[in-house]
């Protein structure tokens, strides 16, 4: 029985109902990077049941027309400070120094548990809207167990897949990882059978030769939790931190190094040798100053890559921007280096399909989920995205599908999103997400923070000073024209 969707009736999209996306161009993101035209994707329960043309489907299957669209696995963001999303765009003109001062030294303590909750709600809804089905919430604003509960409550209230990476920028890692309240939180929330919410520990290594972060690593090992850490951040975390981690045996395949943009070859060798991966946040690295986006170096060392958006207090919250910026930065570096040698690049080393892979199965592998996420094939988890927008002149023709995803598509072209077999977006609208309630919660947070800072500090924080600049003297400035000539002739 073929039954299409009329409008966005939530009753049509009840969890557990089989769903088939019909006749799309499918990018399964397998090793061969195949392109499958006129292909169906059938999900039954939480899993993909089949991928192929003209599939027979169970009675009562919900059918979604994917003709003229691209079907790919759900996108995976391996590093996003979701709690900061209520401050969207506030730090657009910040450097990393201003970010550290605002959150770490001055105003980060003003965030109440309900503010963490509001930011996470907004970030989670934003991710689903953009086809990001799994997000690592690098949640380093959790100054109390109550803040941690607020973060987890927000994530479990929306139908996405999340990893809550616990952190606290207001205490040393050795201190907060030993907090009985945090240990109790993990015992309470980490049930072991929740496929939609996993946990990591999130903290940085300063490079202090005393290695004060060692107890935090030991806590992670005791708890059986992976560590995610900002590495290679210019002026903050560098080679000494990597060396200390390596010498003490705390680097492994489960470790995710964020940015890694200003490390030495020795550090990249240590990451590669221990099987770790790097989460590249290109918009962040380009703008904040961690270092040049390092994909060109990571490729040279054969280090696995995933992509991330970092924080919406500065940048966009979708992985289309991440893919586009990452491919552009890598190619720009390739051209620049060639020009410095007096050479010309005639063939690009990094291709669009590789960047789409980083945004899908690259993220799955980084999270230890390479066996069930990031690829469209039978038996995998049913996290699926349909890009289709009949009202957009940018969505046809689709001649190079991978290139189209990277350079042409954007969040407004995300037509349908499935997470764990559940339709969470259809016909360009979120399903079962109360945006009005989220808007109200975020407005309360903004009002609270603005009041706590005061109008002068609020304005100063958003508008940092502009350094003085000097225009170079121009030796070709004309003071008069030759007799009998007219400018432009």
Tab-separated table of C-alpha atoms in Angstrom:
chain	number	residue	atom	x	y	z
A	1	UNK	CA	0.000	0.000	0.000
A	2	UNK	CA	1.476	3.345	-1.050
A	3	UNK	CA	0.439	6.222	1.177
A	4	UNK	CA	1.862	9.723	0.829
A	5	UNK	CA	2.030	12.494	3.385
A	6	UNK	CA	-0.542	15.245	3.223
A	7	UNK	CA	0.942	18.391	4.732
A	8	UNK	CA	2.807	17.738	7.973
A	9	UNK	CA	0.208	15.782	9.918
A	10	UNK	CA	2.044	14.482	12.977
A	11	UNK	CA	-0.240	11.451	13.082
A	12	UNK	CA	1.255	10.305	9.776
A	13	UNK	CA	4.712	10.337	11.324
A	14	UNK	CA	4.144	8.421	14.531
A	15	UNK	CA	7.354	6.801	15.876
A	16	UNK	CA	7.688	3.181	14.881
A	17	UNK	CA	5.907	3.446	11.564
A	18	UNK	CA	7.947	2.133	8.609
A	19	UNK	CA	9.129	4.885	6.261
A	20	UNK	CA	10.366	4.699	2.685
A	21	UNK	CA	12.005	7.529	0.768
A	22	UNK	CA	11.231	6.850	-2.888
A	23	UNK	CA	13.270	7.412	-6.041
A	24	UNK	CA	15.936	9.742	-4.673
A	25	UNK	CA	19.595	10.000	-5.586
A	26	UNK	CA	21.146	8.135	-2.677
A	27	UNK	CA	24.634	8.817	-1.343
A	28	UNK	CA	25.148	5.797	0.915
A	29	UNK	CA	28.608	7.049	2.009
A	30	UNK	CA	30.134	3.616	1.635
A	31	UNK	CA	33.799	3.040	0.853
A	32	UNK	CA	33.212	3.351	-2.875
A	33	UNK	CA	31.413	6.700	-2.457
A	34	UNK	CA	28.748	5.433	-4.830
A	35	UNK	CA	25.909	7.497	-6.261
A	36	UNK	CA	22.666	5.523	-6.582
A	37	UNK	CA	20.038	7.187	-8.808
A	38	UNK	CA	16.331	6.368	-8.551
A	39	UNK	CA	16.848	4.463	-5.316
A	40	UNK	CA	14.655	3.878	-2.275
A	41	UNK	CA	15.639	3.807	1.402
A	42	UNK	CA	13.315	1.797	3.662
A	43	UNK	CA	13.413	2.108	7.455
A	44	UNK	CA	11.597	-0.238	9.813
A	45	UNK	CA	11.741	0.515	13.495
A	46	UNK	CA	15.116	1.981	14.428
A	47	UNK	CA	16.998	0.442	11.509
A	48	UNK	CA	17.455	0.754	7.787
A	49	UNK	CA	15.766	-2.316	6.321
A	50	UNK	CA	16.848	-1.982	2.689
A	51	UNK	CA	18.402	0.318	0.099
A	52	UNK	CA	17.591	-0.297	-3.544
A	53	UNK	CA	15.289	0.455	-6.480
A	54	UNK	CA	11.529	-0.149	-6.336
A	55	UNK	CA	11.554	-1.738	-2.895
A	56	UNK	CA	8.590	-3.742	-1.661
A	57	UNK	CA	7.492	-2.279	1.667
A	58	UNK	CA	5.329	-3.403	4.588
A	59	UNK	CA	1.651	-2.558	4.726
A	60	UNK	CA	1.092	0.903	6.171
A	61	UNK	CA	4.545	2.220	5.285
A	62	UNK	CA	4.786	5.998	5.127
A	63	UNK	CA	6.005	6.968	1.651
A	64	UNK	CA	8.000	10.140	1.038
A	65	UNK	CA	8.709	11.313	-2.491
A	66	UNK	CA	12.476	11.889	-2.830
A	67	UNK	CA	12.506	12.489	-6.605
A	68	UNK	CA	14.800	15.339	-7.512
A	69	UNK	CA	16.476	15.142	-4.114
A	70	UNK	CA	19.576	13.733	-2.438
A	71	UNK	CA	19.359	11.145	0.334
A	72	UNK	CA	22.326	10.772	2.677
A	73	UNK	CA	23.095	9.690	6.239
A	74	UNK	CA	22.379	12.061	9.081
A	75	UNK	CA	25.166	14.588	9.599
A	76	UNK	CA	27.296	14.322	12.747
A	77	UNK	CA	28.785	17.285	14.639
A	78	UNK	CA	31.552	16.199	17.027
A	79	UNK	CA	32.012	19.471	18.941
A	80	UNK	CA	29.394	22.119	19.673
A	81	UNK	CA	29.014	24.241	22.817
A	82	UNK	CA	25.249	23.933	22.778
A	83	UNK	CA	24.711	25.858	26.028
A	84	UNK	CA	25.947	29.044	24.345
A	85	UNK	CA	23.311	29.030	21.605
A	86	UNK	CA	20.941	31.363	23.460
A	87	UNK	CA	23.610	34.019	22.875
A	88	UNK	CA	23.479	33.458	19.113
A	89	UNK	CA	25.626	35.898	17.183
A	90	UNK	CA	26.573	37.949	20.256
A	91	UNK	CA	30.311	37.379	19.726
A	92	UNK	CA	30.406	37.839	15.961
A	93	UNK	CA	33.361	40.233	16.229
A	94	UNK	CA	35.240	38.440	18.992
A	95	UNK	CA	38.698	36.949	18.922
A	96	UNK	CA	39.450	33.888	21.014
A	97	UNK	CA	40.823	36.159	23.732
A	98	UNK	CA	37.512	37.995	24.037
A	99	UNK	CA	35.656	34.665	24.143
A	100	UNK	CA	37.852	33.440	26.993
A	101	UNK	CA	37.463	36.677	28.935
A	102	UNK	CA	33.669	36.787	28.522
A	103	UNK	CA	32.874	33.154	29.375
A	104	UNK	CA	35.798	31.993	31.488
A	105	UNK	CA	36.718	35.087	33.518
A	106	UNK	CA	33.753	37.452	33.625
A	107	UNK	CA	30.245	36.311	32.730
A	108	UNK	CA	30.120	32.527	32.359
A	109	UNK	CA	29.086	32.107	35.979
A	110	UNK	CA	25.874	34.031	35.328
A	111	UNK	CA	24.412	31.028	33.465
A	112	UNK	CA	21.815	29.305	35.632
A	113	UNK	CA	20.685	25.705	35.075
A	114	UNK	CA	17.630	27.014	33.211
A	115	UNK	CA	19.931	28.993	30.891
A	116	UNK	CA	21.920	25.855	30.066
A	117	UNK	CA	18.586	24.140	29.403
A	118	UNK	CA	17.385	26.923	27.085
A	119	UNK	CA	20.607	27.008	25.094
A	120	UNK	CA	20.587	23.236	24.663
A	121	UNK	CA	16.964	23.226	23.535
A	122	UNK	CA	17.650	25.825	20.880
A	123	UNK	CA	20.840	24.141	19.703
A	124	UNK	CA	19.160	20.749	19.477
A	125	UNK	CA	16.255	22.111	17.437
A	126	UNK	CA	18.678	24.003	15.192
A	127	UNK	CA	20.715	20.860	14.597
A	128	UNK	CA	17.702	18.768	13.594
A	129	UNK	CA	16.502	21.527	11.290
A	130	UNK	CA	19.859	21.414	9.476
A	131	UNK	CA	19.964	17.625	9.125
A	132	UNK	CA	22.451	17.137	11.964
A	133	UNK	CA	21.165	14.011	13.661
A	134	UNK	CA	24.010	13.504	16.160
A	135	UNK	CA	25.728	16.261	18.163
A	136	UNK	CA	28.483	16.173	20.761
A	137	UNK	CA	27.461	18.782	23.317
A	138	UNK	CA	30.877	20.051	24.502
A	139	UNK	CA	29.209	21.293	27.656
A	140	UNK	CA	31.862	23.139	29.653
A	141	UNK	CA	29.402	25.447	31.414
A	142	UNK	CA	28.296	22.803	33.932
A	143	UNK	CA	29.367	24.452	37.162
A	144	UNK	CA	27.053	22.288	39.331
A	145	UNK	CA	25.294	18.909	39.062
A	146	UNK	CA	22.065	20.881	38.643
A	147	UNK	CA	23.521	22.449	35.497
A	148	UNK	CA	24.401	18.965	34.223
A	149	UNK	CA	20.867	17.711	34.831
A	150	UNK	CA	19.475	20.741	32.990
A	151	UNK	CA	21.693	20.001	29.986
A	152	UNK	CA	20.693	16.334	29.904
A	153	UNK	CA	17.004	17.105	30.386
A	154	UNK	CA	17.043	19.420	27.371
A	155	UNK	CA	18.767	16.865	25.166
A	156	UNK	CA	16.448	14.022	26.096
A	157	UNK	CA	13.378	16.183	25.468
A	158	UNK	CA	14.096	16.484	21.731
A	159	UNK	CA	14.242	13.585	19.274
A	160	UNK	CA	17.909	13.792	18.292
A	161	UNK	CA	20.966	11.721	19.093
A	162	UNK	CA	23.424	13.391	21.477
A	163	UNK	CA	26.664	12.922	23.380
A	164	UNK	CA	26.867	15.026	26.530
A	165	UNK	CA	30.553	15.857	27.043
A	166	UNK	CA	30.690	17.044	30.644
A	167	UNK	CA	32.959	19.968	31.478
A	168	UNK	CA	33.369	22.890	33.846
A	169	UNK	CA	35.509	25.875	32.858
A	170	UNK	CA	35.269	27.310	36.376
A	171	UNK	CA	37.115	24.466	38.124
A	172	UNK	CA	40.253	22.481	37.438
A	173	UNK	CA	39.530	19.152	35.686
A	174	UNK	CA	40.929	17.195	38.620
A	175	UNK	CA	38.484	18.966	40.922
A	176	UNK	CA	35.208	18.707	39.054
A	177	UNK	CA	35.747	15.129	37.827
A	178	UNK	CA	36.086	14.088	41.502
A	179	UNK	CA	32.931	15.956	42.546
A	180	UNK	CA	30.561	13.447	44.235
A	181	UNK	CA	27.645	15.332	42.699
A	182	UNK	CA	28.956	14.764	39.172
A	183	UNK	CA	29.625	11.109	39.960
A	184	UNK	CA	26.063	10.779	41.244
A	185	UNK	CA	24.761	12.497	38.115
A	186	UNK	CA	26.539	9.953	35.917
A	187	UNK	CA	25.234	7.022	37.958
A	188	UNK	CA	21.723	8.410	37.664
A	189	UNK	CA	21.708	9.409	34.001
A	190	UNK	CA	24.027	6.848	32.426
A	191	UNK	CA	21.690	3.893	32.211
A	192	UNK	CA	23.702	1.882	29.698
A	193	UNK	CA	20.699	1.151	27.496
A	194	UNK	CA	20.036	4.679	26.187
A	195	UNK	CA	21.095	4.714	22.561
A	196	UNK	CA	20.154	8.377	22.168
A	197	UNK	CA	22.297	9.927	24.925
A	198	UNK	CA	25.922	8.989	25.524
A	199	UNK	CA	28.595	10.681	27.633
A	200	UNK	CA	32.172	11.924	27.413
A	201	UNK	CA	34.413	14.042	29.641
A	202	UNK	CA	35.491	17.385	28.183
A	203	UNK	CA	38.570	19.196	29.474
A	204	UNK	CA	41.791	20.712	28.190
A	205	UNK	CA	45.471	20.075	28.942
A	206	UNK	CA	47.468	23.219	29.582
A	207	UNK	CA	50.948	21.721	29.224
A	208	UNK	CA	51.915	22.394	32.854
A	209	UNK	CA	54.848	19.998	33.436
A	210	UNK	CA	53.204	18.832	36.693
A	211	UNK	CA	50.351	17.462	34.535
A	212	UNK	CA	47.521	18.522	36.884
A	213	UNK	CA	44.971	16.995	34.509
A	214	UNK	CA	46.207	13.457	35.241
A	215	UNK	CA	43.503	12.738	37.868
A	216	UNK	CA	40.837	13.758	35.341
A	217	UNK	CA	42.183	11.243	32.834
A	218	UNK	CA	42.247	8.617	35.554
A	219	UNK	CA	38.632	9.454	36.377
A	220	UNK	CA	37.686	9.043	32.714
A	221	UNK	CA	39.389	5.651	32.659
A	222	UNK	CA	37.671	4.607	35.889
A	223	UNK	CA	34.286	5.682	34.517
A	224	UNK	CA	34.883	4.144	31.105
A	225	UNK	CA	34.292	7.465	29.338
A	226	UNK	CA	36.122	8.904	26.320
A	227	UNK	CA	37.873	12.263	26.607
A	228	UNK	CA	37.443	15.124	24.160
A	229	UNK	CA	39.950	17.957	24.440
A	230	UNK	CA	40.775	21.255	22.727
A	231	UNK	CA	44.285	20.697	21.359
A	232	UNK	CA	46.476	22.872	19.176
A	233	UNK	CA	44.742	26.105	20.179
A	234	UNK	CA	47.255	28.916	19.681
A	235	UNK	CA	48.339	30.386	23.000
A	236	UNK	CA	46.254	27.968	25.076
A	237	UNK	CA	46.885	24.263	24.410
A	238	UNK	CA	49.890	23.019	22.471
A	239	UNK	CA	52.511	20.350	21.989
A	240	UNK	CA	53.387	20.014	25.674
A	241	UNK	CA	49.850	18.909	26.440
A	242	UNK	CA	49.943	16.248	23.717
A	243	UNK	CA	53.354	15.048	24.917
A	244	UNK	CA	52.149	14.724	28.518
A	245	UNK	CA	49.045	12.811	27.471
A	246	UNK	CA	51.150	10.466	25.369
A	247	UNK	CA	53.883	9.895	27.937
A	248	UNK	CA	51.307	9.026	30.595
A	249	UNK	CA	49.359	6.671	28.332
A	250	UNK	CA	46.182	8.722	27.984
A	251	UNK	CA	45.946	8.885	24.176
A	252	UNK	CA	43.814	6.321	22.379
A	253	UNK	CA	41.395	5.688	19.483
A	254	UNK	CA	38.477	7.043	21.507
A	255	UNK	CA	40.139	10.430	22.117
A	256	UNK	CA	38.840	13.336	20.023
A	257	UNK	CA	41.195	16.314	19.654
A	258	UNK	CA	39.303	19.498	18.784
A	259	UNK	CA	40.895	22.023	16.375
A	260	UNK	CA	44.501	20.707	16.528
A	261	UNK	CA	45.378	23.677	14.346
A	262	UNK	CA	48.757	24.764	15.733
A	263	UNK	CA	50.618	21.589	16.602
A	264	UNK	CA	54.031	20.327	15.533
A	265	UNK	CA	54.639	17.319	13.332
A	266	UNK	CA	55.629	15.398	16.481
A	267	UNK	CA	52.179	15.926	18.000
A	268	UNK	CA	50.402	14.868	14.817
A	269	UNK	CA	52.560	11.728	14.765
A	270	UNK	CA	51.530	10.942	18.355
A	271	UNK	CA	47.833	11.376	17.520
A	272	UNK	CA	48.154	9.209	14.422
A	273	UNK	CA	50.139	6.496	16.208
A	274	UNK	CA	47.529	6.168	18.968
A	275	UNK	CA	44.544	6.119	16.612
A	276	UNK	CA	42.931	9.364	17.726
A	277	UNK	CA	40.850	11.641	15.530
A	278	UNK	CA	40.506	15.397	15.084
A	279	UNK	CA	37.320	17.456	15.061
A	280	UNK	CA	37.897	20.372	12.681
A	281	UNK	CA	35.809	23.531	13.214
A	282	UNK	CA	36.886	25.505	10.172
A	283	UNK	CA	34.712	28.585	10.664
A	284	UNK	CA	36.086	28.823	14.185
A	285	UNK	CA	39.733	28.282	13.293
A	286	UNK	CA	39.535	30.780	10.463
A	287	UNK	CA	37.974	33.493	12.607
A	288	UNK	CA	39.053	32.985	16.226
A	289	UNK	CA	42.742	32.268	15.772
A	290	UNK	CA	43.369	28.694	16.934
A	291	UNK	CA	45.488	28.247	13.810
A	292	UNK	CA	44.917	27.568	10.126
A	293	UNK	CA	42.298	24.820	9.637
A	294	UNK	CA	44.520	21.725	9.751
A	295	UNK	CA	42.940	19.280	7.301
A	296	UNK	CA	45.940	19.591	4.972
A	297	UNK	CA	48.214	18.446	7.804
A	298	UNK	CA	45.815	15.778	9.043
A	299	UNK	CA	45.647	14.274	5.566
A	300	UNK	CA	49.444	14.167	5.406
A	301	UNK	CA	49.568	12.255	8.705
A	302	UNK	CA	46.566	10.035	7.871
A	303	UNK	CA	44.627	11.221	10.926
A	304	UNK	CA	40.845	10.643	10.787
A	305	UNK	CA	38.758	13.814	10.533
A	306	UNK	CA	35.281	14.793	11.651
A	307	UNK	CA	33.611	18.199	11.388
A	308	UNK	CA	32.037	20.540	13.910
A	309	UNK	CA	30.567	24.013	14.273
A	310	UNK	CA	31.952	24.989	17.714
A	311	UNK	CA	29.458	27.635	18.905
A	312	UNK	CA	26.601	29.722	17.578
A	313	UNK	CA	27.708	32.622	19.762
A	314	UNK	CA	29.938	33.294	16.737
A	315	UNK	CA	29.168	31.106	13.759
A	316	UNK	CA	26.529	29.190	11.854
A	317	UNK	CA	25.106	26.005	13.322
A	318	UNK	CA	24.925	23.794	10.236
A	319	UNK	CA	27.403	21.404	8.670
A	320	UNK	CA	26.792	22.683	5.145
A	321	UNK	CA	28.727	25.769	6.212
A	322	UNK	CA	31.344	23.518	7.796
A	323	UNK	CA	31.794	21.415	4.667
A	324	UNK	CA	31.982	24.452	2.393
A	325	UNK	CA	34.452	26.309	4.622
A	326	UNK	CA	36.612	23.223	5.141
A	327	UNK	CA	36.963	22.392	1.472
A	328	UNK	CA	37.677	26.037	0.658
A	329	UNK	CA	40.308	26.398	3.389
A	330	UNK	CA	42.121	23.215	2.391
A	331	UNK	CA	42.216	24.146	-1.270
A	332	UNK	CA	43.227	27.720	-0.464
A	333	UNK	CA	46.215	26.418	1.486
A	334	UNK	CA	47.146	24.094	-1.369
A	335	UNK	CA	47.128	26.959	-3.854
A	336	UNK	CA	49.012	29.303	-1.523
A	337	UNK	CA	51.798	26.806	-0.928
A	338	UNK	CA	52.074	26.117	-4.643
A	339	UNK	CA	52.258	29.819	-5.451
A	340	UNK	CA	55.029	30.286	-2.901
A	341	UNK	CA	57.006	27.677	-4.856
A	342	UNK	CA	56.179	29.392	-8.128
A	343	UNK	CA	53.933	26.479	-9.135
A	344	UNK	CA	50.296	26.062	-10.183
A	345	UNK	CA	47.834	23.515	-8.799
A	346	UNK	CA	46.212	21.733	-11.720
A	347	UNK	CA	44.292	19.034	-9.790
A	348	UNK	CA	42.685	19.473	-6.346
A	349	UNK	CA	43.833	16.913	-3.789
A	350	UNK	CA	40.784	17.173	-1.517
A	351	UNK	CA	37.466	16.325	-3.160
A	352	UNK	CA	33.879	17.089	-2.243
A	353	UNK	CA	33.004	13.459	-1.504
A	354	UNK	CA	35.744	13.278	1.141
A	355	UNK	CA	34.366	16.308	2.972
A	356	UNK	CA	30.838	14.832	2.944
A	357	UNK	CA	32.375	11.655	4.374
A	358	UNK	CA	33.961	13.661	7.200
A	359	UNK	CA	30.532	15.144	8.013
A	360	UNK	CA	28.889	11.703	8.177
A	361	UNK	CA	30.890	8.547	8.775
A	362	UNK	CA	33.923	10.533	9.922
A	363	UNK	CA	31.864	11.676	12.865
A	364	UNK	CA	30.488	8.180	13.425
A	365	UNK	CA	33.981	6.690	13.622
A	366	UNK	CA	35.164	9.439	15.992
A	367	UNK	CA	32.331	8.528	18.385
A	368	UNK	CA	32.932	4.795	18.164
A	369	UNK	CA	29.719	4.377	16.171
A	370	UNK	CA	31.225	3.494	12.803
A	371	UNK	CA	29.351	0.181	12.739
A	372	UNK	CA	25.859	1.625	12.959
A	373	UNK	CA	25.898	5.339	12.054
A	374	UNK	CA	27.174	7.418	9.159
A	375	UNK	CA	26.295	5.048	6.301
A	376	UNK	CA	23.063	4.094	4.555
A	377	UNK	CA	22.922	0.312	4.410
A	378	UNK	CA	20.673	-2.417	5.772
A	379	UNK	CA	21.081	-2.945	9.492
A	380	UNK	CA	22.405	0.532	10.266
A	381	UNK	CA	20.563	2.966	12.499
A	382	UNK	CA	17.873	4.866	10.595
A	383	UNK	CA	19.369	8.374	10.710
A	384	UNK	CA	18.545	9.722	7.244
A	385	UNK	CA	18.384	13.133	5.565
A	386	UNK	CA	16.567	14.130	2.364
A	387	UNK	CA	17.742	17.301	0.612
A	388	UNK	CA	14.973	18.462	-1.673
A	389	UNK	CA	13.609	21.922	-2.361
A	390	UNK	CA	11.373	22.303	-5.378
A	391	UNK	CA	11.085	26.038	-4.694
A	392	UNK	CA	14.819	26.696	-4.872
A	393	UNK	CA	16.536	27.411	-8.197
A	394	UNK	CA	19.779	26.285	-6.535
A	395	UNK	CA	18.536	22.716	-6.165
A	396	UNK	CA	18.489	21.858	-9.855
A	397	UNK	CA	20.121	20.516	-11.880
A	398	UNK	CA	22.013	18.142	-9.611
A	399	UNK	CA	24.908	17.034	-11.796
A	400	UNK	CA	27.663	16.362	-9.236
A	401	UNK	CA	25.813	15.119	-6.133
A	402	UNK	CA	28.699	15.393	-3.664
A	403	UNK	CA	29.672	18.808	-4.978
A	404	UNK	CA	26.030	19.861	-4.704
A	405	UNK	CA	25.904	18.924	-1.026
A	406	UNK	CA	29.060	20.918	-0.279
A	407	UNK	CA	28.706	24.014	-2.443
A	408	UNK	CA	24.999	24.395	-3.265
A	409	UNK	CA	22.802	22.984	-0.495
A	410	UNK	CA	21.968	24.707	2.778
A	411	UNK	CA	19.710	24.187	5.775
A	412	UNK	CA	16.652	25.476	3.910
A	413	UNK	CA	16.992	22.562	1.497
A	414	UNK	CA	16.646	19.954	4.250
A	415	UNK	CA	13.253	18.494	3.421
A	416	UNK	CA	13.016	15.426	5.671
A	417	UNK	CA	15.060	14.143	8.605
A	418	UNK	CA	14.762	10.781	10.327
A	419	UNK	CA	16.494	10.014	13.625
A	420	UNK	CA	16.393	6.429	14.846
A	421	UNK	CA	13.599	5.793	12.353
A	422	UNK	CA	11.461	8.684	13.577
A	423	UNK	CA	10.499	11.563	11.270
A	424	UNK	CA	11.640	14.729	13.047
A	425	UNK	CA	11.410	17.094	10.080
A	426	UNK	CA	9.239	16.940	6.980
A	427	UNK	CA	8.395	19.358	4.193
A	428	UNK	CA	10.945	21.810	5.647
A	429	UNK	CA	9.245	21.949	9.053
A	430	UNK	CA	10.253	20.360	12.343
A	431	UNK	CA	7.863	17.725	13.665
A	432	UNK	CA	7.008	17.515	17.349
A	433	UNK	CA	9.293	20.398	18.369
A	434	UNK	CA	7.671	23.266	20.282
A	435	UNK	CA	9.587	26.253	18.903
A	436	UNK	CA	7.324	28.709	20.716
A	437	UNK	CA	8.284	27.215	24.075
A	438	UNK	CA	11.973	27.258	23.115
A	439	UNK	CA	11.686	30.875	22.008
A	440	UNK	CA	10.150	31.783	25.365
A	441	UNK	CA	12.892	29.996	27.339
A	442	UNK	CA	15.646	31.649	25.295
A	443	UNK	CA	14.058	35.088	25.699
A	444	UNK	CA	14.076	34.595	29.477
A	445	UNK	CA	17.766	33.663	29.359
A	446	UNK	CA	18.665	36.700	27.271
A	447	UNK	CA	16.722	38.964	29.638
A	448	UNK	CA	18.457	37.418	32.643
A	449	UNK	CA	21.961	37.740	31.220
A	450	UNK	CA	21.399	41.248	29.966
A	451	UNK	CA	20.142	42.278	33.379
A	452	UNK	CA	22.975	40.521	35.202
A	453	UNK	CA	25.619	42.232	33.060
A	454	UNK	CA	23.996	45.665	32.890
A	455	UNK	CA	23.509	47.608	29.675
A	456	UNK	CA	27.038	49.030	29.523
A	457	UNK	CA	28.782	45.669	29.938
A	458	UNK	CA	26.288	44.029	27.579
A	459	UNK	CA	27.074	46.535	24.836
A	460	UNK	CA	30.830	46.425	25.446
A	461	UNK	CA	30.875	42.637	25.327
A	462	UNK	CA	29.133	42.610	21.972
A	463	UNK	CA	31.259	45.405	20.487
A	464	UNK	CA	34.950	44.936	21.310
A	465	UNK	CA	37.365	47.688	20.388
A	466	UNK	CA	38.737	47.957	16.870
A	467	UNK	CA	42.544	48.131	16.553
A	468	UNK	CA	43.967	51.165	14.808
A	469	UNK	CA	44.983	50.605	11.220
A	470	UNK	CA	47.178	52.619	8.894
A	471	UNK	CA	46.665	52.867	5.175
A	472	UNK	CA	49.939	52.441	3.334
A	473	UNK	CA	51.392	55.443	1.591
A	474	UNK	CA	50.591	55.215	-2.109
A	475	UNK	CA	53.467	56.336	-4.363
A	476	UNK	CA	51.065	56.520	-7.322
A	477	UNK	CA	48.755	59.180	-5.908
A	478	UNK	CA	48.222	61.882	-8.566
A	479	UNK	CA	48.350	65.552	-7.558
A	480	UNK	CA	47.682	66.976	-11.005
A	481	UNK	CA	46.859	65.853	-14.507
A	482	UNK	CA	48.832	66.522	-17.633
A	483	UNK	CA	47.644	69.406	-19.686
A	484	UNK	CA	45.184	68.470	-22.343
A	485	UNK	CA	44.273	65.043	-20.900
A	486	UNK	CA	41.047	63.899	-19.314
A	487	UNK	CA	40.850	61.240	-16.638
A	488	UNK	CA	39.579	58.004	-18.128
A	489	UNK	CA	40.630	58.736	-21.712
